[in-house]
Amino acid sequence: MFDRKNRKNPNARAEYRSRLLGANSDFMTGEAYNKMRTNLMYTLADKKCPVIGVTSAFKGGGKSLTLANLAISYSQLGKQVLIIDGDLRSPVQHRVFNLKNVTGVSEILGGFRQGGISVHKIKEYPNVSVLNAGATPPNPSELLASERMEKLIALVKEKFDMVIIDLPPINVVTDAGVIGSLVDGYVFVVRSGADDARSVRSALDTLKQMNANVLGVVLNDVSLEQRKRYGGRYNRYGYGRQASEFTPAQSEIARNEDIEMTLEETAPEKENGKDH
């Protein structure tokens, strides 16, 4: 079975929600995301349903929150936006939107999900839907590179106006790069004062070597004081963790089954509840 021992700070959910775009967001923050949205719309104007991957050099760049707010900004134009949490090793989007991470991408790609895809519609943001990561598998890169992932992306492109995929840091694991053929481009998030120039250059060079289309670089937290660099934090991010009780037979990737989609509205998880 998949590893579900992925527990985080219970206060993280409230912190994420306080930083999501909304009626109380300051003008400059909202305009920054609107400008990013406009630039991407012009760049991808020829795409009926653009698929964007969001990544960073290391953990802590703010990629997941940047992605969530970008999705909200798009949805304010009346567009139906799907967020896919493709960070199967250390998922965040279910915390950002206060959802239970019971099943998701891992189960779909592993062939364990029965009865279609559960896409959570967010009540506070009616045009935003989220496909959770699900449990931690032992072979994330292989799952993301599978034929079933290709089918999944093809399906959701028929249902939504925009698809944005949260991906692991490019300098840590190869997961972000293996879906290069499925995305129209990458948004690369950098945290000011935290990501050093060498790490950023290395990450961008890696994307270039993969012939990835880098749509733009987001410089995050420009006004904050410099923070500690991220050296030696790989395991704390969760990339040293192995899935438990997962047999080789279960890790085979389903390739020949059709994928169907169902939409679900789920109640938010209680503030003092545990992650699932």
PDB file of C-alpha atoms in Angstrom:
ATOM      1  CA  MET A   1       0.000   0.000   0.000  1.00  0.00           C
ATOM      2  CA  PHE A   2       0.994   3.628  -0.355  1.00  0.00           C
ATOM      3  CA  ASP A   3       2.692   5.550   2.434  1.00  0.00           C
ATOM      4  CA  ARG A   4       0.292   7.789   4.335  1.00  0.00           C
ATOM      5  CA  LYS A   5       2.689   8.870   7.091  1.00  0.00           C
ATOM      6  CA  ASN A   6       2.889  12.375   5.657  1.00  0.00           C
ATOM      7  CA  ARG A   7       2.063  14.631   8.595  1.00  0.00           C
ATOM      8  CA  LYS A   8       2.702  18.358   8.675  1.00  0.00           C
ATOM      9  CA  ASN A   9       2.228  21.331  10.975  1.00  0.00           C
ATOM     10  CA  PRO A  10      -1.536  21.631  11.681  1.00  0.00           C
ATOM     11  CA  ASN A  11      -1.214  25.414  11.565  1.00  0.00           C
ATOM     12  CA  ALA A  12      -0.012  25.274   7.959  1.00  0.00           C
ATOM     13  CA  ARG A  13      -3.540  25.115   6.575  1.00  0.00           C
ATOM     14  CA  ALA A  14      -4.620  28.350   8.245  1.00  0.00           C
ATOM     15  CA  GLU A  15      -1.387  30.029   7.153  1.00  0.00           C
ATOM     16  CA  TYR A  16      -1.945  29.031   3.533  1.00  0.00           C
ATOM     17  CA  ARG A  17      -5.565  30.193   3.546  1.00  0.00           C
ATOM     18  CA  SER A  18      -4.599  33.570   4.976  1.00  0.00           C
ATOM     19  CA  ARG A  19      -2.331  34.117   1.952  1.00  0.00           C
ATOM     20  CA  LEU A  20      -4.762  33.075  -0.777  1.00  0.00           C
ATOM     21  CA  LEU A  21      -6.141  35.803  -3.031  1.00  0.00           C
ATOM     22  CA  GLY A  22      -9.460  37.130  -1.839  1.00  0.00           C
ATOM     23  CA  ALA A  23     -11.480  40.209  -0.970  1.00  0.00           C
ATOM     24  CA  ASN A  24      -8.997  41.166   1.748  1.00  0.00           C
ATOM     25  CA  SER A  25      -5.857  40.814  -0.383  1.00  0.00           C
ATOM     26  CA  ASP A  26      -3.876  43.995  -0.834  1.00  0.00           C
ATOM     27  CA  PHE A  27      -4.014  45.740  -4.198  1.00  0.00           C
ATOM     28  CA  MET A  28      -0.355  45.200  -5.133  1.00  0.00           C
ATOM     29  CA  THR A  29      -0.514  41.455  -4.536  1.00  0.00           C
ATOM     30  CA  GLY A  30      -3.628  41.077  -6.633  1.00  0.00           C
ATOM     31  CA  GLU A  31      -2.166  43.153  -9.448  1.00  0.00           C
ATOM     32  CA  ALA A  32       1.056  41.134  -9.446  1.00  0.00           C
ATOM     33  CA  TYR A  33      -0.879  37.925 -10.056  1.00  0.00           C
ATOM     34  CA  ASN A  34      -3.112  39.613 -12.628  1.00  0.00           C
ATOM     35  CA  LYS A  35      -0.020  40.750 -14.532  1.00  0.00           C
ATOM     36  CA  MET A  36       1.420  37.238 -14.432  1.00  0.00           C
ATOM     37  CA  ARG A  37      -1.907  35.873 -15.661  1.00  0.00           C
ATOM     38  CA  THR A  38      -2.055  38.372 -18.513  1.00  0.00           C
ATOM     39  CA  ASN A  39       1.500  37.617 -19.651  1.00  0.00           C
ATOM     40  CA  LEU A  40       0.807  33.884 -19.676  1.00  0.00           C
ATOM     41  CA  MET A  41      -2.450  34.360 -21.571  1.00  0.00           C
ATOM     42  CA  TYR A  42      -0.649  36.257 -24.326  1.00  0.00           C
ATOM     43  CA  THR A  43       2.169  33.707 -24.448  1.00  0.00           C
ATOM     44  CA  LEU A  44      -0.239  30.762 -24.639  1.00  0.00           C
ATOM     45  CA  ALA A  45      -2.966  32.465 -26.683  1.00  0.00           C
ATOM     46  CA  ASP A  46      -2.944  29.696 -29.297  1.00  0.00           C
ATOM     47  CA  LYS A  47      -3.700  26.978 -26.728  1.00  0.00           C
ATOM     48  CA  LYS A  48      -7.329  25.982 -26.165  1.00  0.00           C
ATOM     49  CA  CYS A  49      -6.510  24.606 -22.723  1.00  0.00           C
ATOM     50  CA  PRO A  50      -2.965  25.515 -21.680  1.00  0.00           C
ATOM     51  CA  VAL A  51      -1.165  23.103 -19.360  1.00  0.00           C
ATOM     52  CA  ILE A  52       1.425  24.786 -17.133  1.00  0.00           C
ATOM     53  CA  GLY A  53       3.927  23.139 -14.787  1.00  0.00           C
ATOM     54  CA  VAL A  54       5.136  25.118 -11.779  1.00  0.00           C
ATOM     55  CA  THR A  55       8.453  24.226 -10.164  1.00  0.00           C
ATOM     56  CA  SER A  56      11.380  25.728  -8.250  1.00  0.00           C
ATOM     57  CA  ALA A  57      15.019  24.971  -7.479  1.00  0.00           C
ATOM     58  CA  PHE A  58      14.472  23.782  -3.903  1.00  0.00           C
ATOM     59  CA  LYS A  59      11.768  23.613  -1.312  1.00  0.00           C
ATOM     60  CA  GLY A  60      10.558  26.874   0.147  1.00  0.00           C
ATOM     61  CA  GLY A  61      10.400  28.952  -3.022  1.00  0.00           C
ATOM     62  CA  GLY A  62       6.667  29.440  -2.582  1.00  0.00           C
ATOM     63  CA  LYS A  63       5.760  27.544  -5.756  1.00  0.00           C
ATOM     64  CA  SER A  64       2.628  25.887  -4.354  1.00  0.00           C
ATOM     65  CA  LEU A  65       1.087  29.094  -3.038  1.00  0.00           C
ATOM     66  CA  THR A  66       2.110  30.962  -6.198  1.00  0.00           C
ATOM     67  CA  LEU A  67       0.408  28.256  -8.249  1.00  0.00           C
ATOM     68  CA  ALA A  68      -2.768  28.388  -6.140  1.00  0.00           C
ATOM     69  CA  ASN A  69      -3.038  32.160  -6.448  1.00  0.00           C
ATOM     70  CA  LEU A  70      -2.343  32.030 -10.175  1.00  0.00           C
ATOM     71  CA  ALA A  71      -5.196  29.540 -10.523  1.00  0.00           C
ATOM     72  CA  ILE A  72      -7.493  31.811  -8.509  1.00  0.00           C
ATOM     73  CA  SER A  73      -6.513  34.777 -10.682  1.00  0.00           C
ATOM     74  CA  TYR A  74      -7.386  32.829 -13.830  1.00  0.00           C
ATOM     75  CA  SER A  75     -10.678  31.697 -12.317  1.00  0.00           C
ATOM     76  CA  GLN A  76     -11.697  35.315 -11.705  1.00  0.00           C
ATOM     77  CA  LEU A  77     -12.021  35.653 -15.487  1.00  0.00           C
ATOM     78  CA  GLY A  78     -14.697  32.971 -15.425  1.00  0.00           C
ATOM     79  CA  LYS A  79     -12.295  30.253 -16.572  1.00  0.00           C
ATOM     80  CA  GLN A  80     -12.555  26.727 -15.209  1.00  0.00           C
ATOM     81  CA  VAL A  81      -9.130  25.944 -13.745  1.00  0.00           C
ATOM     82  CA  LEU A  82      -7.850  22.575 -12.556  1.00  0.00           C
ATOM     83  CA  ILE A  83      -4.925  22.303 -10.143  1.00  0.00           C
ATOM     84  CA  ILE A  84      -3.162  18.936 -10.278  1.00  0.00           C
ATOM     85  CA  ASP A  85      -0.873  18.208  -7.352  1.00  0.00           C
ATOM     86  CA  GLY A  86       1.909  16.387  -9.149  1.00  0.00           C
ATOM     87  CA  ASP A  87       4.273  16.581  -6.180  1.00  0.00           C
ATOM     88  CA  LEU A  88       3.665  12.965  -5.232  1.00  0.00           C
ATOM     89  CA  ARG A  89       6.500  12.929  -2.701  1.00  0.00           C
ATOM     90  CA  SER A  90       5.565  15.958  -0.611  1.00  0.00           C
ATOM     91  CA  PRO A  91       2.115  17.263  -1.622  1.00  0.00           C
ATOM     92  CA  VAL A  92       0.807  20.619  -0.443  1.00  0.00           C
ATOM     93  CA  GLN A  93      -2.292  21.626  -2.413  1.00  0.00           C
ATOM     94  CA  HIS A  94      -4.715  19.723  -0.161  1.00  0.00           C
ATOM     95  CA  ARG A  95      -3.447  21.839   2.744  1.00  0.00           C
ATOM     96  CA  VAL A  96      -3.689  25.038   0.752  1.00  0.00           C
ATOM     97  CA  PHE A  97      -7.383  24.404   0.065  1.00  0.00           C
ATOM     98  CA  ASN A  98      -8.183  22.478   3.270  1.00  0.00           C
ATOM     99  CA  LEU A  99      -9.008  19.133   1.643  1.00  0.00           C
ATOM    100  CA  LYS A 100      -8.568  15.527   2.701  1.00  0.00           C
ATOM    101  CA  ASN A 101      -5.839  13.868   0.669  1.00  0.00           C
ATOM    102  CA  VAL A 102      -7.472  10.436   0.607  1.00  0.00           C
ATOM    103  CA  THR A 103      -6.989   9.519  -3.056  1.00  0.00           C
ATOM    104  CA  GLY A 104      -5.602  11.332  -6.045  1.00  0.00           C
ATOM    105  CA  VAL A 105      -2.996  11.227  -8.786  1.00  0.00           C
ATOM    106  CA  SER A 106      -1.039   8.324  -7.258  1.00  0.00           C
ATOM    107  CA  GLU A 107      -4.064   6.045  -7.157  1.00  0.00           C
ATOM    108  CA  ILE A 108      -5.171   7.032 -10.665  1.00  0.00           C
ATOM    109  CA  LEU A 109      -1.772   6.420 -12.218  1.00  0.00           C
ATOM    110  CA  GLY A 110      -1.227   3.269 -10.176  1.00  0.00           C
ATOM    111  CA  GLY A 111      -4.550   1.832 -11.337  1.00  0.00           C
ATOM    112  CA  PHE A 112      -6.098   1.677  -7.857  1.00  0.00           C
ATOM    113  CA  ARG A 113      -8.775   4.340  -8.283  1.00  0.00           C
ATOM    114  CA  GLN A 114     -12.171   2.861  -9.125  1.00  0.00           C
ATOM    115  CA  GLY A 115     -15.172   4.806 -10.361  1.00  0.00           C
ATOM    116  CA  GLY A 116     -13.432   7.717 -12.033  1.00  0.00           C
ATOM    117  CA  ILE A 117     -11.395  10.716 -10.950  1.00  0.00           C
ATOM    118  CA  SER A 118     -12.416  12.696  -7.879  1.00  0.00           C
ATOM    119  CA  VAL A 119     -11.804  16.369  -8.584  1.00  0.00           C
ATOM    120  CA  HIS A 120     -12.623  18.619  -5.646  1.00  0.00           C
ATOM    121  CA  LYS A 121     -14.484  21.820  -6.429  1.00  0.00           C
ATOM    122  CA  ILE A 122     -13.487  24.636  -4.088  1.00  0.00           C
ATOM    123  CA  LYS A 123     -16.526  26.379  -2.613  1.00  0.00           C
ATOM    124  CA  GLU A 124     -14.719  29.648  -1.896  1.00  0.00           C
ATOM    125  CA  TYR A 125     -13.469  29.736  -5.500  1.00  0.00           C
ATOM    126  CA  PRO A 126     -16.245  28.204  -7.641  1.00  0.00           C
ATOM    127  CA  ASN A 127     -14.174  28.021 -10.832  1.00  0.00           C
ATOM    128  CA  VAL A 128     -11.208  26.272  -9.176  1.00  0.00           C
ATOM    129  CA  SER A 129     -10.964  22.481  -8.873  1.00  0.00           C
ATOM    130  CA  VAL A 130      -8.178  20.408  -7.296  1.00  0.00           C
ATOM    131  CA  LEU A 131      -6.950  16.901  -8.052  1.00  0.00           C
ATOM    132  CA  ASN A 132      -5.011  15.827  -4.964  1.00  0.00           C
ATOM    133  CA  ALA A 133      -1.694  13.975  -5.096  1.00  0.00           C
ATOM    134  CA  GLY A 134      -2.905  10.999  -3.077  1.00  0.00           C
ATOM    135  CA  ALA A 135      -0.595   8.759  -1.091  1.00  0.00           C
ATOM    136  CA  THR A 136       3.178   8.631  -1.554  1.00  0.00           C
ATOM    137  CA  PRO A 137       4.172   5.920  -4.074  1.00  0.00           C
ATOM    138  CA  PRO A 138       7.618   4.289  -4.347  1.00  0.00           C
ATOM    139  CA  ASN A 139       7.984   5.267  -8.022  1.00  0.00           C
ATOM    140  CA  PRO A 140       6.731   8.848  -8.580  1.00  0.00           C
ATOM    141  CA  SER A 141       8.860   9.549 -11.663  1.00  0.00           C
ATOM    142  CA  GLU A 142       7.726   6.355 -13.374  1.00  0.00           C
ATOM    143  CA  LEU A 143       4.079   7.114 -12.637  1.00  0.00           C
ATOM    144  CA  LEU A 144       4.306  10.668 -13.971  1.00  0.00           C
ATOM    145  CA  ALA A 145       6.082   9.434 -17.111  1.00  0.00           C
ATOM    146  CA  SER A 146       3.488   6.723 -17.737  1.00  0.00           C
ATOM    147  CA  GLU A 147       1.008   6.402 -20.580  1.00  0.00           C
ATOM    148  CA  ARG A 148      -1.759   6.744 -18.031  1.00  0.00           C
ATOM    149  CA  MET A 149      -0.536  10.258 -17.114  1.00  0.00           C
ATOM    150  CA  GLU A 150      -0.740  11.186 -20.780  1.00  0.00           C
ATOM    151  CA  LYS A 151      -4.334   9.941 -20.866  1.00  0.00           C
ATOM    152  CA  LEU A 152      -5.156  11.838 -17.689  1.00  0.00           C
ATOM    153  CA  ILE A 153      -3.888  15.142 -19.117  1.00  0.00           C
ATOM    154  CA  ALA A 154      -5.742  14.556 -22.387  1.00  0.00           C
ATOM    155  CA  LEU A 155      -8.969  13.975 -20.462  1.00  0.00           C
ATOM    156  CA  VAL A 156      -8.786  17.001 -18.187  1.00  0.00           C
ATOM    157  CA  LYS A 157      -7.950  19.268 -21.123  1.00  0.00           C
ATOM    158  CA  GLU A 158     -11.392  18.437 -22.491  1.00  0.00           C
ATOM    159  CA  LYS A 159     -13.064  19.486 -19.229  1.00  0.00           C
ATOM    160  CA  PHE A 160     -11.205  22.652 -18.201  1.00  0.00           C
ATOM    161  CA  ASP A 161      -9.950  25.942 -19.630  1.00  0.00           C
ATOM    162  CA  MET A 162      -6.604  25.813 -17.819  1.00  0.00           C
ATOM    163  CA  VAL A 163      -4.590  23.071 -16.094  1.00  0.00           C
ATOM    164  CA  ILE A 164      -1.768  23.942 -13.672  1.00  0.00           C
ATOM    165  CA  ILE A 165       0.454  21.205 -12.240  1.00  0.00           C
ATOM    166  CA  ASP A 166       2.348  21.562  -8.945  1.00  0.00           C
ATOM    167  CA  LEU A 167       5.714  19.822  -9.458  1.00  0.00           C
ATOM    168  CA  PRO A 168       8.648  18.988  -7.152  1.00  0.00           C
ATOM    169  CA  PRO A 169      11.791  21.154  -7.153  1.00  0.00           C
ATOM    170  CA  ILE A 170      13.888  20.539 -10.256  1.00  0.00           C
ATOM    171  CA  ASN A 171      17.208  20.426  -8.374  1.00  0.00           C
ATOM    172  CA  VAL A 172      16.033  17.642  -6.058  1.00  0.00           C
ATOM    173  CA  VAL A 173      14.334  14.991  -8.214  1.00  0.00           C
ATOM    174  CA  THR A 174      13.612  14.427 -11.902  1.00  0.00           C
ATOM    175  CA  ASP A 175       9.813  14.349 -11.567  1.00  0.00           C
ATOM    176  CA  ALA A 176       9.226  17.855 -12.939  1.00  0.00           C
ATOM    177  CA  GLY A 177      11.083  17.063 -16.136  1.00  0.00           C
ATOM    178  CA  VAL A 178       9.494  13.752 -17.070  1.00  0.00           C
ATOM    179  CA  ILE A 179       6.197  15.391 -18.050  1.00  0.00           C
ATOM    180  CA  GLY A 180       7.864  17.957 -20.303  1.00  0.00           C
ATOM    181  CA  SER A 181       6.016  16.662 -23.361  1.00  0.00           C
ATOM    182  CA  LEU A 182       2.653  17.054 -21.593  1.00  0.00           C
ATOM    183  CA  VAL A 183       2.960  20.692 -20.538  1.00  0.00           C
ATOM    184  CA  ASP A 184       3.005  23.793 -22.727  1.00  0.00           C
ATOM    185  CA  GLY A 185       5.620  25.336 -20.496  1.00  0.00           C
ATOM    186  CA  TYR A 186       7.008  25.839 -17.016  1.00  0.00           C
ATOM    187  CA  VAL A 187       6.771  28.699 -14.544  1.00  0.00           C
ATOM    188  CA  PHE A 188       9.873  28.762 -12.349  1.00  0.00           C
ATOM    189  CA  VAL A 189       9.511  30.255  -8.851  1.00  0.00           C
ATOM    190  CA  VAL A 190      12.475  31.798  -7.019  1.00  0.00           C
ATOM    191  CA  ARG A 191      12.440  33.124  -3.461  1.00  0.00           C
ATOM    192  CA  SER A 192      14.440  36.301  -3.033  1.00  0.00           C
ATOM    193  CA  GLY A 193      17.215  36.026  -0.469  1.00  0.00           C
ATOM    194  CA  ALA A 194      16.827  32.267  -0.181  1.00  0.00           C
ATOM    195  CA  ASP A 195      17.610  30.665  -3.537  1.00  0.00           C
ATOM    196  CA  ASP A 196      21.207  31.423  -4.469  1.00  0.00           C
ATOM    197  CA  ALA A 197      22.159  32.323  -8.034  1.00  0.00           C
ATOM    198  CA  ARG A 198      24.092  29.099  -8.629  1.00  0.00           C
ATOM    199  CA  SER A 199      21.120  26.902  -7.685  1.00  0.00           C
ATOM    200  CA  VAL A 200      18.740  28.924  -9.836  1.00  0.00           C
ATOM    201  CA  ARG A 201      21.119  28.784 -12.793  1.00  0.00           C
ATOM    202  CA  SER A 202      21.540  25.021 -12.348  1.00  0.00           C
ATOM    203  CA  ALA A 203      17.773  24.479 -12.303  1.00  0.00           C
ATOM    204  CA  LEU A 204      17.206  26.609 -15.402  1.00  0.00           C
ATOM    205  CA  ASP A 205      20.071  24.828 -17.180  1.00  0.00           C
ATOM    206  CA  THR A 206      18.427  21.493 -16.358  1.00  0.00           C
ATOM    207  CA  LEU A 207      15.131  22.668 -17.850  1.00  0.00           C
ATOM    208  CA  LYS A 208      16.978  23.947 -20.920  1.00  0.00           C
ATOM    209  CA  GLN A 209      18.735  20.594 -21.391  1.00  0.00           C
ATOM    210  CA  MET A 210      15.302  18.957 -21.386  1.00  0.00           C
ATOM    211  CA  ASN A 211      14.189  21.373 -24.131  1.00  0.00           C
ATOM    212  CA  ALA A 212      11.585  22.684 -21.713  1.00  0.00           C
ATOM    213  CA  ASN A 213       9.674  25.829 -22.561  1.00  0.00           C
ATOM    214  CA  VAL A 214      10.277  28.174 -19.618  1.00  0.00           C
ATOM    215  CA  LEU A 215       7.386  30.632 -19.764  1.00  0.00           C
ATOM    216  CA  GLY A 216       8.759  32.884 -17.060  1.00  0.00           C
ATOM    217  CA  VAL A 217      10.468  33.248 -13.709  1.00  0.00           C
ATOM    218  CA  VAL A 218       8.577  34.495 -10.648  1.00  0.00           C
ATOM    219  CA  LEU A 219      10.665  36.305  -8.033  1.00  0.00           C
ATOM    220  CA  ASN A 220       8.916  35.715  -4.733  1.00  0.00           C
ATOM    221  CA  ASP A 221       9.202  37.545  -1.372  1.00  0.00           C
ATOM    222  CA  VAL A 222      11.273  40.390  -2.761  1.00  0.00           C
ATOM    223  CA  SER A 223      10.583  42.619   0.235  1.00  0.00           C
ATOM    224  CA  LEU A 224      11.497  40.097   2.910  1.00  0.00           C
ATOM    225  CA  GLU A 225      14.878  39.746   4.608  1.00  0.00           C
ATOM    226  CA  GLN A 226      17.205  37.109   3.288  1.00  0.00           C
ATOM    227  CA  ARG A 227      16.631  33.619   4.620  1.00  0.00           C
ATOM    228  CA  LYS A 228      18.861  30.671   5.208  1.00  0.00           C
ATOM    229  CA  ARG A 229      19.897  28.800   2.122  1.00  0.00           C
ATOM    230  CA  TYR A 230      18.411  25.398   1.529  1.00  0.00           C
ATOM    231  CA  GLY A 231      21.470  23.172   1.500  1.00  0.00           C
ATOM    232  CA  GLY A 232      20.938  19.858   3.263  1.00  0.00           C
ATOM    233  CA  ARG A 233      17.149  20.074   3.400  1.00  0.00           C
ATOM    234  CA  TYR A 234      16.303  17.370   0.900  1.00  0.00           C
ATOM    235  CA  ASN A 235      15.150  14.826   3.462  1.00  0.00           C
ATOM    236  CA  ARG A 236      13.184  17.370   5.445  1.00  0.00           C
ATOM    237  CA  TYR A 237      11.206  18.106   2.300  1.00  0.00           C
ATOM    238  CA  GLY A 238      10.220  14.465   2.133  1.00  0.00           C
ATOM    239  CA  TYR A 239      12.340  13.315  -0.804  1.00  0.00           C
ATOM    240  CA  GLY A 240      14.277  10.847   1.305  1.00  0.00           C
ATOM    241  CA  ARG A 241      11.102   9.098   2.400  1.00  0.00           C
ATOM    242  CA  GLN A 242      10.203   5.702   0.997  1.00  0.00           C
ATOM    243  CA  ALA A 243       6.726   4.329   0.560  1.00  0.00           C
ATOM    244  CA  SER A 244       5.916   1.555   3.016  1.00  0.00           C
ATOM    245  CA  GLU A 245       4.190  -1.831   2.591  1.00  0.00           C
ATOM    246  CA  PHE A 246       4.087  -1.471  -1.185  1.00  0.00           C
ATOM    247  CA  THR A 247       4.727  -4.689  -3.073  1.00  0.00           C
ATOM    248  CA  PRO A 248       6.254  -4.877  -6.575  1.00  0.00           C
ATOM    249  CA  ALA A 249       2.986  -6.216  -7.959  1.00  0.00           C
ATOM    250  CA  GLN A 250       1.142  -3.141  -6.721  1.00  0.00           C
ATOM    251  CA  SER A 251       3.642  -0.748  -8.249  1.00  0.00           C
ATOM    252  CA  GLU A 252       2.888  -1.772 -11.836  1.00  0.00           C
ATOM    253  CA  ILE A 253       1.489   1.099 -13.876  1.00  0.00           C
ATOM    254  CA  ALA A 254      -1.937   0.554 -15.379  1.00  0.00           C
ATOM    255  CA  ARG A 255      -1.768   1.350 -19.108  1.00  0.00           C
ATOM    256  CA  ASN A 256      -4.789   0.038 -20.933  1.00  0.00           C
ATOM    257  CA  GLU A 257      -7.738   1.120 -18.823  1.00  0.00           C
ATOM    258  CA  ASP A 258      -9.958   4.058 -19.720  1.00  0.00           C
ATOM    259  CA  ILE A 259     -10.096   6.965 -17.288  1.00  0.00           C
ATOM    260  CA  GLU A 260     -13.369   8.647 -16.438  1.00  0.00           C
ATOM    261  CA  MET A 261     -13.898  11.875 -14.515  1.00  0.00           C
ATOM    262  CA  THR A 262     -16.369  12.705 -11.777  1.00  0.00           C
ATOM    263  CA  LEU A 263     -16.583  15.992  -9.911  1.00  0.00           C
ATOM    264  CA  GLU A 264     -17.021  16.015  -6.144  1.00  0.00           C
ATOM    265  CA  GLU A 265     -17.709  18.840  -3.720  1.00  0.00           C
ATOM    266  CA  THR A 266     -16.117  17.945  -0.406  1.00  0.00           C
ATOM    267  CA  ALA A 267     -16.547  19.513   3.017  1.00  0.00           C
ATOM    268  CA  PRO A 268     -13.434  21.276   4.350  1.00  0.00           C
ATOM    269  CA  GLU A 269     -11.428  19.337   6.886  1.00  0.00           C
ATOM    270  CA  LYS A 270     -11.762  20.438  10.489  1.00  0.00           C
ATOM    271  CA  GLU A 271      -9.070  22.775  11.765  1.00  0.00           C
ATOM    272  CA  ASN A 272      -7.886  20.275  14.374  1.00  0.00           C
ATOM    273  CA  GLY A 273      -8.233  17.277  12.122  1.00  0.00           C
ATOM    274  CA  LYS A 274      -5.300  15.203  10.895  1.00  0.00           C
ATOM    275  CA  ASP A 275      -4.164  14.998   7.308  1.00  0.00           C
ATOM    276  CA  HIS A 276      -5.190  11.959   5.370  1.00  0.00           C
TER     277      HIS A 276
END
